[in-house]
Structures are given as structure tokens and as C-alpha cells.
Amino acid sequence: MQDSVELYCEAIGNPIPEIQWWFEGNDPNETYAQLWDGARQDRVKINATYNLHSTSTISIANLTGDDSGMYECRASNDPDRNHLSKSPKVKWIRSQANVFVIERPEIAAGYFEGAGKVILSCNISGSHPTITGHKWIHKEKILDEDSSPDASTSYTIEGKREEHSGIYECVFEANPQMKGEVNISVPPQVTAYKKSEHGNEGDTGVLTCKNPSFPAVTTWSWHKSGQRLDNASGRYIIKSSGNKTELRILKLDIEQDTGDYFCNATNSLGSGDATVSLRVRSRLAALWPFLGIVAEVLVLVTIIFIYEKRRKPDEVPDDDDGGSAPLKSNATNHKDKNVRQRNAN
């Protein structure tokens, strides 16, 4: 895109003066000619307002060498200022601005790939201003810069071009600054946000694919079992914008919706796709771990209860128990001893 220029003029008077724009080129034989809105193949735009005082702006887009010259703003409020035979009593008040358009040198930009590298290059041909350095920019980030005065510059990227597609800008630091572009374009390099998705029966499933490569995708599509999915069925909602697409599946069904889904992207260089596997679970699936724990507890309680019921009760001791015999014998001995003592007396 070429440069543009804008000039501004303001005039104060009573009555409010009219403003006109005139131009004189650098050709010695060229004279002043009035400029109108839409001149030079609609590259000239003039906007004027007349409220309390006069203001006017002239802008020229896509400048060329023929646009170099003297631009003159003229203002007058004389009633005869535009009369074809009468000269105005009050001369036009004039203000001038000289515009120099410097032809941009041709910048040859390109790249080549080999040995696992991508080498970008920019070269200036023909005459050019003094160069004081270079920059390489990608996505508004400066990748490399130097202070070399050379008319060429290069930048090396490690890896394949499919991994580094996009618009790279080479900048030649000069007055004025000069820029070129290297476009690394590839077919869509589609990836799934998640290769495997899970959803519960009756819920809404969401599958997402994206394309990080350049140029942007022009057409997205979704397929399952060889059939293209669309919004017409009422069960699918597909939203695609630029380098991203999203498939929403309403009221998931275990039998119908489980399986592999394919997202396909197309741009000017070709197409690419990715696979997303969807698994639909029963609504009771989340309860299985809890039910398993409850079952284990019930089994354990049942085993303990059965074990306690089958244990033999402890036997109750009676008078003939052999364990009490020594106590009886001891009591008898004491009685006999007392009897003997009394007999001895």
C-alpha cells in the first residue's frame, strides 16, 4: 500500500470566505490548475466546512511522482471572486505547501526451504536512501535487528515452513523507512482442541478445532461416518469464524453420538482435517464409584454379622467344675484342723 498526504487550510472573514485548492507541478511548462473532489482518478478528496469560519482539507491517496509540486490554498469572500469577466476587488488570499513524493525502491522479497530451515530474504534494487539498519517483524514482535548498511537482509527460521507460516515484514531503516513482506503460505494445519472428548447422556457435547497457519481458512465443515453435519438437523450447531470452528451436539445419545468426528478446513492452497473422538457416558456413570463403595461396605457388614452369629457362646461354669475343687479341699482341711485342736484340749 502506498503513502498518502493530507493538507489543511483555514480562513476567517465576514462574510465567510470560500476556499479553493490549486496545484502546480514541477514541470516548467505547467501552470496552476484547480483541484476538485474526485480528481486524479478519485485519489483526491476535499472536505470543507463553512460555519463561523472556513476550513478545508485535501487528501491525496496512493501518491505517485506526478503528485509532487506546489499545492495552494486560496480564500476569498469577494462577491465577484468567481465571475468570468470581472476581476474581484479583493484578491484571493493564498497559502502554499510544497509536496515532494519520493519513489519507493523496488523490494524483492521471498524465501526458500532446505535442510530443516526456512530462510527469508529482502533485497532493494535501484537507487535508495542511505540505510542504517534492518528489522524483521512477525505479529508485531521484533524477531531480529541490526545496524548494517546493506541493501539486503535475511532471517533464518529453524523448522519446516508448515510450522512457521504467516506474514513476515522486513524493514530497512532509512529516511523514509522502507518495508517489504514475505508471505509463508501453507494449506490448513488443522488441530483438535482436545483429541478426545467425554459427555454425559442428555447433555450438550462441544467439539473444537483450530487452524494456526496462514492464510486463514475460507471454509469449515464437520463429518461423521462419511456424512456431513449441518445446522439443518436441529441437533447440531456449527459456529465457524476465521481459524476456529465449534460443533455443539444437543441432547447426547450413547448409541447415536459416540464415535469419531472429522473437522475439515479449506483455504486457497488446499485443505486439512483433524479427528475428535467423542465418548458418551450414561447419566449413572458418575454414581458408579459411590455405589461401588456402598456395596463394599454392605459386603463387609454382612460378613461381620454372619461371623458373629456363627461364633460358639462361652460355657457357664457349675459346682462340679474341676476348677473349684482346690477351694473345696482347702476348706475341708481347715475344718479337720479345728476339730483336732479341740480334741487335743
CSV table of C-alpha atoms in Angstrom, one decimal:
chain,number,residue,atom,x,y,z
A,1,MET,CA,0.0,0.0,0.0
A,2,GLN,CA,1.4,3.4,-1.0
A,3,ASP,CA,1.5,6.5,1.2
A,4,SER,CA,-0.9,9.4,1.2
A,5,VAL,CA,-0.7,13.1,2.1
A,6,GLU,CA,-3.2,15.5,3.8
A,7,LEU,CA,-3.2,19.3,3.8
A,8,TYR,CA,-5.3,21.6,5.9
A,9,CYS,CA,-6.4,25.2,5.3
A,10,GLU,CA,-8.4,27.6,7.5
A,11,ALA,CA,-9.7,31.1,6.7
A,12,ILE,CA,-11.6,33.7,8.8
A,13,GLY,CA,-13.6,36.6,7.4
A,14,ASN,CA,-17.0,38.3,7.2
A,15,PRO,CA,-18.8,37.2,5.2
A,16,ILE,CA,-17.4,33.7,5.4
A,17,PRO,CA,-14.8,33.2,2.7
A,18,GLU,CA,-14.7,30.4,0.1
A,19,ILE,CA,-11.7,28.1,0.0
A,20,GLN,CA,-10.2,26.6,-3.2
A,21,TRP,CA,-7.3,24.2,-3.9
A,22,TRP,CA,-4.9,24.7,-6.8
A,23,PHE,CA,-1.9,22.8,-7.9
A,24,GLU,CA,1.3,23.5,-10.0
A,25,GLY,CA,3.5,20.6,-10.9
A,26,ASN,CA,7.3,20.6,-11.1
A,27,ASP,CA,7.3,20.7,-14.9
A,28,PRO,CA,8.5,24.2,-16.0
A,29,ASN,CA,5.7,24.5,-18.6
A,30,GLU,CA,3.0,23.5,-16.1
A,31,THR,CA,0.6,26.2,-14.7
A,32,TYR,CA,-1.7,26.2,-11.8
A,33,ALA,CA,-4.9,24.2,-12.2
A,34,GLN,CA,-7.8,23.9,-9.7
A,35,LEU,CA,-8.3,20.6,-7.9
A,36,TRP,CA,-11.7,19.2,-7.4
A,37,ASP,CA,-13.1,16.4,-5.2
A,38,GLY,CA,-12.6,13.1,-7.1
A,39,ALA,CA,-9.8,14.3,-9.3
A,40,ARG,CA,-6.8,12.2,-10.3
A,41,GLN,CA,-8.9,9.0,-10.7
A,42,ASP,CA,-10.7,9.6,-7.4
A,43,ARG,CA,-7.5,9.8,-5.5
A,44,VAL,CA,-8.2,13.4,-4.4
A,45,LYS,CA,-10.7,14.0,-1.6
A,46,ILE,CA,-11.7,17.6,-0.5
A,47,ASN,CA,-13.7,18.2,2.7
A,48,ALA,CA,-14.8,21.7,3.5
A,49,THR,CA,-17.0,23.3,6.3
A,50,TYR,CA,-18.4,26.8,6.4
A,51,ASN,CA,-19.5,27.6,10.0
A,52,LEU,CA,-18.3,30.8,11.7
A,53,HIS,CA,-15.2,30.4,9.6
A,54,SER,CA,-14.0,28.3,6.7
A,55,THR,CA,-11.9,25.1,7.0
A,56,SER,CA,-10.9,22.7,4.2
A,57,THR,CA,-8.8,19.5,4.0
A,58,ILE,CA,-7.4,18.0,0.8
A,59,SER,CA,-6.1,14.4,0.9
A,60,ILE,CA,-4.3,12.5,-1.9
A,61,ALA,CA,-4.1,8.7,-1.7
A,62,ASN,CA,-1.6,6.3,-3.3
A,63,LEU,CA,0.9,9.0,-4.1
A,64,THR,CA,2.9,8.9,-7.3
A,65,GLY,CA,5.8,11.0,-8.7
A,66,ASP,CA,3.3,13.1,-10.6
A,67,ASP,CA,1.8,14.3,-7.3
A,68,SER,CA,4.9,16.3,-6.4
A,69,GLY,CA,4.5,20.0,-6.7
A,70,MET,CA,3.1,23.2,-5.2
A,71,TYR,CA,-0.3,23.0,-3.5
A,72,GLU,CA,-2.1,26.3,-3.0
A,73,CYS,CA,-5.0,27.1,-0.7
A,74,ARG,CA,-6.9,30.2,-1.9
A,75,ALA,CA,-9.5,32.0,0.2
A,76,SER,CA,-11.8,34.9,-0.8
A,77,ASN,CA,-15.2,36.4,0.2
A,78,ASP,CA,-15.5,38.9,-2.7
A,79,PRO,CA,-18.8,38.6,-4.4
A,80,ASP,CA,-17.1,38.7,-7.8
A,81,ARG,CA,-14.4,36.2,-6.9
A,82,ASN,CA,-15.8,33.6,-9.4
A,83,HIS,CA,-17.0,36.0,-12.1
A,84,LEU,CA,-15.7,35.1,-15.6
A,85,SER,CA,-15.3,38.7,-16.8
A,86,LYS,CA,-15.0,40.8,-13.7
A,87,SER,CA,-11.9,40.8,-11.6
A,88,PRO,CA,-12.5,40.5,-7.9
A,89,LYS,CA,-12.0,43.7,-5.9
A,90,VAL,CA,-10.4,41.7,-3.1
A,91,LYS,CA,-7.6,39.5,-4.2
A,92,TRP,CA,-7.5,35.8,-3.2
A,93,ILE,CA,-5.6,35.2,0.0
A,94,ARG,CA,-3.1,32.4,-0.7
A,95,SER,CA,-1.2,29.8,1.3
A,96,GLN,CA,1.2,27.3,-0.2
A,97,ALA,CA,2.7,23.9,0.6
A,98,ASN,CA,5.3,22.1,-1.4
A,99,VAL,CA,5.0,18.3,-1.6
A,100,PHE,CA,7.8,16.0,-2.6
A,101,VAL,CA,7.0,12.4,-3.5
A,102,ILE,CA,9.9,10.0,-3.3
A,103,GLU,CA,9.6,7.0,-5.4
A,104,ARG,CA,9.9,3.9,-3.3
A,105,PRO,CA,12.6,1.5,-4.5
A,106,GLU,CA,11.6,-2.0,-5.5
A,107,ILE,CA,12.0,-4.6,-2.7
A,108,ALA,CA,12.3,-8.2,-3.9
A,109,ALA,CA,11.1,-10.5,-1.0
A,110,GLY,CA,10.9,-14.2,-0.8
A,111,TYR,CA,12.1,-17.4,1.0
A,112,PHE,CA,13.5,-20.9,0.3
A,113,GLU,CA,13.4,-24.0,2.4
A,114,GLY,CA,16.1,-26.7,2.9
A,115,ALA,CA,17.9,-28.7,5.5
A,116,GLY,CA,15.2,-28.2,8.1
A,117,LYS,CA,15.4,-24.4,7.8
A,118,VAL,CA,13.4,-21.6,6.2
A,119,ILE,CA,15.5,-18.6,5.0
A,120,LEU,CA,13.7,-15.3,4.4
A,121,SER,CA,15.3,-12.6,2.3
A,122,CYS,CA,14.6,-9.0,1.2
A,123,ASN,CA,16.7,-7.1,-1.4
A,124,ILE,CA,16.4,-3.5,-2.6
A,125,SER,CA,17.1,-2.8,-6.3
A,126,GLY,CA,17.8,0.6,-7.8
A,127,SER,CA,18.6,3.8,-6.1
A,128,HIS,CA,17.6,4.2,-2.5
A,129,PRO,CA,18.2,6.4,0.6
A,130,THR,CA,21.0,5.6,3.0
A,131,ILE,CA,20.3,2.5,5.0
A,132,THR,CA,21.2,2.5,8.7
A,133,GLY,CA,19.9,-0.9,9.8
A,134,HIS,CA,17.3,-3.7,9.4
A,135,LYS,CA,14.5,-5.3,11.3
A,136,TRP,CA,12.4,-8.5,10.9
A,137,ILE,CA,8.9,-8.4,12.4
A,138,HIS,CA,6.2,-11.0,12.8
A,139,LYS,CA,2.9,-10.4,14.5
A,140,GLU,CA,4.2,-7.1,15.8
A,141,LYS,CA,7.1,-8.8,17.5
A,142,ILE,CA,10.7,-7.9,16.5
A,143,LEU,CA,12.5,-11.1,15.6
A,144,ASP,CA,15.9,-9.7,14.7
A,145,GLU,CA,17.5,-6.3,14.1
A,146,ASP,CA,21.0,-5.0,13.1
A,147,SER,CA,22.7,-1.8,12.1
A,148,SER,CA,24.1,-3.0,8.7
A,149,PRO,CA,24.0,-0.5,5.7
A,150,ASP,CA,23.5,-3.3,3.2
A,151,ALA,CA,20.7,-3.2,0.6
A,152,SER,CA,19.8,-6.8,1.5
A,153,THR,CA,18.8,-8.6,4.7
A,154,SER,CA,17.9,-12.2,5.6
A,155,TYR,CA,16.4,-14.1,8.6
A,156,THR,CA,16.6,-17.9,9.2
A,157,ILE,CA,13.9,-19.9,10.9
A,158,GLU,CA,14.6,-23.4,12.3
A,159,GLY,CA,12.0,-26.0,11.3
A,160,LYS,CA,9.5,-26.5,8.4
A,161,ARG,CA,7.5,-23.8,6.8
A,162,GLU,CA,4.2,-25.5,7.9
A,163,GLU,CA,5.3,-24.7,11.4
A,164,HIS,CA,6.1,-21.0,10.8
A,165,SER,CA,3.6,-19.8,8.2
A,166,GLY,CA,2.5,-16.2,8.3
A,167,ILE,CA,3.4,-12.6,7.2
A,168,TYR,CA,7.0,-11.6,7.9
A,169,GLU,CA,8.0,-7.9,7.5
A,170,CYS,CA,11.5,-6.8,6.6
A,171,VAL,CA,12.2,-3.1,7.5
A,172,PHE,CA,15.0,-1.0,6.1
A,173,GLU,CA,15.9,1.8,8.4
A,174,ALA,CA,16.2,4.9,6.3
A,175,ASN,CA,14.6,8.3,5.6
A,176,PRO,CA,11.9,7.4,4.7
A,177,GLN,CA,11.6,3.9,6.1
A,178,MET,CA,11.2,1.1,3.6
A,179,LYS,CA,9.3,-2.1,4.1
A,180,GLY,CA,8.8,-5.4,2.4
A,181,GLU,CA,6.7,-8.5,3.1
A,182,VAL,CA,7.5,-12.2,2.9
A,183,ASN,CA,4.4,-14.4,3.0
A,184,ILE,CA,4.8,-18.0,4.0
A,185,SER,CA,1.6,-19.6,2.9
A,186,VAL,CA,0.6,-23.3,3.5
A,187,PRO,CA,-2.6,-25.4,3.4
A,188,PRO,CA,-4.6,-25.5,6.7
A,189,GLN,CA,-2.7,-27.2,9.5
A,190,VAL,CA,-5.8,-28.3,11.5
A,191,THR,CA,-5.5,-29.4,15.1
A,192,ALA,CA,-8.2,-30.5,17.6
A,193,TYR,CA,-8.5,-28.5,20.8
A,194,LYS,CA,-8.9,-31.9,22.5
A,195,LYS,CA,-8.4,-35.2,20.6
A,196,SER,CA,-10.8,-37.0,22.9
A,197,GLU,CA,-14.0,-35.5,24.5
A,198,HIS,CA,-16.4,-37.0,27.0
A,199,GLY,CA,-20.0,-36.1,27.7
A,200,ASN,CA,-23.0,-37.4,29.7
A,201,GLU,CA,-26.1,-38.6,28.1
A,202,GLY,CA,-28.7,-35.9,27.6
A,203,ASP,CA,-26.1,-33.1,27.9
A,204,THR,CA,-24.6,-30.9,25.2
A,205,GLY,CA,-21.3,-32.0,23.7
A,206,VAL,CA,-18.8,-29.4,22.4
A,207,LEU,CA,-16.0,-30.3,19.9
A,208,THR,CA,-13.5,-27.6,18.8
A,209,CYS,CA,-10.9,-27.4,16.0
A,210,LYS,CA,-8.5,-24.6,15.1
A,211,ASN,CA,-6.0,-23.7,12.4
A,212,PRO,CA,-2.9,-21.7,13.5
A,213,SER,CA,-1.5,-21.5,9.9
A,214,PHE,CA,-1.6,-18.8,7.2
A,215,PRO,CA,-3.6,-18.0,5.2
A,216,ALA,CA,-6.9,-18.1,7.1
A,217,VAL,CA,-9.5,-20.8,6.5
A,218,THR,CA,-12.2,-19.9,4.0
A,219,THR,CA,-14.5,-22.9,4.6
A,220,TRP,CA,-15.0,-25.2,7.6
A,221,SER,CA,-17.0,-28.5,7.6
A,222,TRP,CA,-17.8,-31.3,10.1
A,223,HIS,CA,-18.3,-35.0,9.2
A,224,LYS,CA,-19.2,-38.3,11.0
A,225,SER,CA,-19.3,-41.7,9.4
A,226,GLY,CA,-18.9,-40.2,6.0
A,227,GLN,CA,-21.8,-37.8,6.4
A,228,ARG,CA,-21.6,-34.0,6.5
A,229,LEU,CA,-23.2,-32.4,9.6
A,230,ASP,CA,-25.0,-29.1,9.4
A,231,ASN,CA,-27.4,-26.9,11.4
A,232,ALA,CA,-30.5,-28.1,9.5
A,233,SER,CA,-30.9,-31.3,11.5
A,234,GLY,CA,-31.7,-29.3,14.7
A,235,ARG,CA,-29.3,-31.4,16.8
A,236,TYR,CA,-26.1,-29.8,15.6
A,237,ILE,CA,-25.0,-26.2,16.0
A,238,ILE,CA,-21.9,-25.3,14.0
A,239,LYS,CA,-20.1,-22.0,14.6
A,240,SER,CA,-17.1,-21.1,12.5
A,241,SER,CA,-15.1,-17.9,12.4
A,242,GLY,CA,-11.7,-17.4,10.9
A,243,ASN,CA,-9.3,-20.0,12.1
A,244,LYS,CA,-11.7,-21.7,14.6
A,245,THR,CA,-14.7,-23.9,14.4
A,246,GLU,CA,-17.0,-25.4,17.0
A,247,LEU,CA,-19.5,-28.2,16.8
A,248,ARG,CA,-22.3,-28.5,19.5
A,249,ILE,CA,-24.3,-31.7,19.8
A,250,LEU,CA,-27.6,-31.3,21.6
A,251,LYS,CA,-29.0,-34.0,23.9
A,252,LEU,CA,-26.2,-36.5,23.6
A,253,ASP,CA,-27.2,-40.1,22.8
A,254,ILE,CA,-25.0,-43.1,23.7
A,255,GLU,CA,-25.8,-45.1,20.6
A,256,GLN,CA,-26.1,-42.3,18.1
A,257,ASP,CA,-23.4,-39.8,19.0
A,258,THR,CA,-20.5,-41.9,20.3
A,259,GLY,CA,-17.7,-42.1,17.7
A,260,ASP,CA,-15.1,-40.1,15.7
A,261,TYR,CA,-15.8,-36.7,14.2
A,262,PHE,CA,-13.8,-35.0,11.5
A,263,CYS,CA,-13.3,-31.3,11.1
A,264,ASN,CA,-12.1,-30.1,7.7
A,265,ALA,CA,-10.7,-26.7,6.7
A,266,THR,CA,-10.0,-25.3,3.2
A,267,ASN,CA,-8.1,-22.2,2.1
A,268,SER,CA,-6.6,-21.1,-1.3
A,269,LEU,CA,-3.8,-23.6,-1.1
A,270,GLY,CA,-5.6,-26.8,-0.1
A,271,SER,CA,-7.3,-28.5,2.8
A,272,GLY,CA,-6.6,-30.2,6.1
A,273,ASP,CA,-8.5,-32.1,8.8
A,274,ALA,CA,-8.3,-33.4,12.3
A,275,THR,CA,-10.2,-36.1,14.3
A,276,VAL,CA,-12.0,-35.7,17.6
A,277,SER,CA,-13.2,-38.9,19.4
A,278,LEU,CA,-16.4,-38.5,21.5
A,279,ARG,CA,-17.5,-40.9,24.2
A,280,VAL,CA,-21.0,-40.5,25.7
A,281,ARG,CA,-21.5,-41.9,29.2
A,282,SER,CA,-24.7,-42.9,30.9
A,283,ARG,CA,-26.0,-40.4,33.5
A,284,LEU,CA,-25.5,-43.0,36.2
A,285,ALA,CA,-21.8,-43.3,35.3
A,286,ALA,CA,-20.9,-40.7,37.9
A,287,LEU,CA,-22.7,-42.8,40.6
A,288,TRP,CA,-20.8,-46.0,39.9
A,289,PRO,CA,-17.8,-45.1,42.2
A,290,PHE,CA,-20.1,-44.2,45.0
A,291,LEU,CA,-22.3,-47.3,44.5
A,292,GLY,CA,-19.1,-49.4,44.5
A,293,ILE,CA,-18.1,-48.0,47.9
A,294,VAL,CA,-21.6,-48.6,49.3
A,295,ALA,CA,-21.5,-52.2,48.0
A,296,GLU,CA,-18.1,-52.9,49.6
A,297,VAL,CA,-19.4,-51.5,52.9
A,298,LEU,CA,-22.5,-53.7,52.8
A,299,VAL,CA,-20.5,-56.8,52.0
A,300,LEU,CA,-18.1,-56.1,54.9
A,301,VAL,CA,-21.0,-55.6,57.3
A,302,THR,CA,-22.7,-58.8,56.2
A,303,ILE,CA,-19.5,-60.8,56.7
A,304,ILE,CA,-19.1,-59.4,60.2
A,305,PHE,CA,-22.7,-60.1,61.1
A,306,ILE,CA,-22.6,-63.7,59.8
A,307,TYR,CA,-19.3,-64.3,61.7
A,308,GLU,CA,-20.7,-63.1,64.9
A,309,LYS,CA,-23.8,-65.2,64.6
A,310,ARG,CA,-21.8,-68.4,64.0
A,311,ARG,CA,-19.4,-68.0,66.9
A,312,LYS,CA,-20.0,-70.7,69.9
A,313,PRO,CA,-21.2,-69.0,73.1
A,314,ASP,CA,-18.9,-69.3,76.2
A,315,GLU,CA,-19.8,-72.2,78.6
A,316,VAL,CA,-21.3,-71.2,82.0
A,317,PRO,CA,-19.3,-73.0,85.0
A,318,ASP,CA,-21.2,-75.2,87.6
A,319,ASP,CA,-20.5,-76.7,91.1
A,320,ASP,CA,-18.8,-79.8,89.6
A,321,ASP,CA,-16.4,-77.7,87.7
A,322,GLY,CA,-12.9,-79.1,88.4
A,323,GLY,CA,-11.6,-75.6,88.6
A,324,SER,CA,-13.2,-75.1,92.0
A,325,ALA,CA,-12.0,-78.4,93.6
A,326,PRO,CA,-8.9,-77.0,95.3
A,327,LEU,CA,-11.1,-74.4,97.0
A,328,LYS,CA,-13.3,-77.2,98.5
A,329,SER,CA,-10.3,-79.3,99.6
A,330,ASN,CA,-8.8,-76.3,101.3
A,331,ALA,CA,-11.9,-75.6,103.3
A,332,THR,CA,-12.1,-79.3,104.4
A,333,ASN,CA,-8.6,-79.3,105.7
A,334,HIS,CA,-9.2,-76.2,107.7
A,335,LYS,CA,-12.3,-77.8,109.3
A,336,ASP,CA,-10.4,-81.0,110.2
A,337,LYS,CA,-7.6,-79.0,111.7
A,338,ASN,CA,-10.0,-77.2,114.0
A,339,VAL,CA,-11.6,-80.5,115.1
A,340,ARG,CA,-8.2,-81.9,116.1
A,341,GLN,CA,-7.3,-78.8,118.0
A,342,ARG,CA,-10.4,-79.1,120.1
A,343,ASN,CA,-9.9,-82.8,120.8
A,344,ALA,CA,-6.4,-82.1,122.0
A,345,ASN,CA,-7.7,-79.7,124.5
